[in-house]
Amino acid sequence: MPVKGLRSVAAVLGAGLALAASAAPAAGTTYTRDTTDTAPPSAPGTLFHCPLPGAPGSGLGVGVSLCWSAATDNVGVTGYDVQVKQDGVFTAIRTTTGTGSIVSGLTLGQLYTFRVVARDAAGNAGPPSNEVTQAANYLSGMSPSAPPPSPSPIDRTPPTRPEGPGPYSVYINGAAGLTWTRSTDNVAVSGYDVYAWIDGAFSKVPAQVSALADDKVLAIVGDLTPGRDYLFYVVAKDAAGNLSAPSDLVRQRAMVEPPGASPSPGTDTTPPGTPTGLTSVSGMDLPGGVFLAWNTVSDNSGVPPTYDLFRRTDHGYAYEGENGIPRDIVSGLEGGKPYTFQVVARDAAGNLSNPSAPYTAVAQPGGTSSPSPSPSQPSDTACRVTYAPATWGGGFTATVTITNTGTAAIAGWKLGFSFPLASQRVTNGWSAVWTQSGTAVTAENYEWNKTIKQGQSLYLGFNGAYTGANPTPAAFTLNGNACTTT
C-alpha cells in the first residue's frame, strides 16, 4: 500500500482552512524527557475522514484527510503517530503535533485503513484510536464537518451477460424485435446496449428497451431495411460503467409491413440452413491458433452458401472472416486460453441463417503472449504521461498518470520506460502489473482498467529504491508508441 506526500494541518491552514481544534502544545513549549513517567496518554478521540479539506487550486492531488480529537496525558501529549495498514500490519508514516493530517499521492479509488496513536514527552505510546477505512479521492474545495458515513467501495463488478436471446415479432415496418432474460448486478442494471451487424461491422444501434413478464426484456430496433436479415447481440451495463460479456448472436429479419401477398418473382427470401457440429480439429501444429470445422449446410438456391465466423470478445464479437467451405483456421491467439465462436451461413441473396450454437476451443500452446489489439485500437496511440516522484534517502514513490489524448479509446495498454541508472529499481507497484528487466520497466493493465477512454486519465504508481542519484526517466511509450511527457 503506497503512501507518500503527507501534509500537516499547518499546510492546510496556510491554504485558508481549519481542519479541527488542536490540542497540541503551544508554540515554543518544550519537554524534558522524564524517565520516571510511565503513564501513557489516552487513546485519541474519534478518528474520522474530514471530507476534502484542501482549498480549490491548492494542488493537493489525490489522497485522504484525517481528523481526530485530542488525547489526554498526566504530563502532556507531544505528538501523534499516523499509521496505515500495510499487509495486515500498521506502520507509522509520520508524527504530527496537531489533530489532523493529509495523506496525499494515493491511488484514486483505492481503499486505505488508518489509525492514530498519541505519545508523550517520556516516549510513552497510548492505545490506538479507532480504525478508519477510506477511499482516496481528489483533495479540494470542502471544509470538514462531523464524520460522514463511510462511502461504498468502487463498483467493479459487471452485470451478468444477457442469456437466451431470440427474435420477437413486432409489426412495425423496418423494425426488428429481440428478447432475452434479464441480467442481474450486485447493485443494479442500468440498461442494455444493442449491436447490429451492418455493412461488415458491428455497430451500436438505437433500441427501445422495455420489461416483459417472467424476467424477460424486449428491445425494438428501428430504422432498418425492411426484409433484410441482421445479426444482433446485447451487452448489459450498470451505473458504474461496468459492461457484461455479450449475449450469444441472434438473427432477426426487419419487418416488412404491410407484408406482400407473396414474394416478388425471382426474389429469394429463404435463409440457408443453420450450421451445426462446430468443433475443433486436431492434428495440425498451430501455436496460438485453432482449426475449426462444422457441418455443411444447403440453400434453396442450390448454390453452396458462404460462412461467416465470429469470435466472442470481452464485450462484443470479432469477425474472423468468410469461408466458402465449412472450416477455418484462427491464429494470433494466446496459447492455452479458451475462445468462443459462432458461425453463420449466408446465401447469394444476403439471407442469413440462424447462428450456430456457441463452441469454446482452447488455442494451442505457444503463439503470441497476449491477444492481438482490437481492430478499433488506433495504431498511432496518442498519449501523455506525467511522472511525479517523491524521493527520500534510498527510496522513492512515483505516481504515474496516463492520459489518452487520441481520438479513440485505448483497449488494452502496456506502458514502457527505462531508468537512467542501473541502480534504480521498482520494488512494488499498484494499478498495473509491474515488471523490470535491467533498466527497462513495463506496466501492463489489469482486466478492470484495460480501457482508457478518449480524454480519460489513469492513475498508477510504484515504490522504488535507488543508490546515489534518482533521475527521472526521459521517455515513455504506450503500446510501443511514444507519449508526450509533463
GROMACS .gro file of C-alpha atoms in nm, residues 21 30 103 201 237 300 355 385 409 456 482:
model
   11
   21ALA     CA    1  -0.924   2.242   1.702
   30THR     CA    2   0.945   2.206   2.521
  103VAL     CA    3  -0.212   1.179   0.320
  201ALA     CA    4  -1.912  -0.448  -3.887
  237LYS     CA    5  -2.432  -0.219  -1.819
  300ASN     CA    6  -3.276  -2.348  -5.164
  355PRO     CA    7  -2.614  -1.864  -3.582
  385VAL     CA    8   0.242   1.069  -1.926
  409ALA     CA    9  -1.049   0.454  -2.674
  456GLN     CA   10  -0.955   0.998  -1.978
  482ALA     CA   11   0.593   0.748  -2.786
   0.00000   0.00000   0.00000
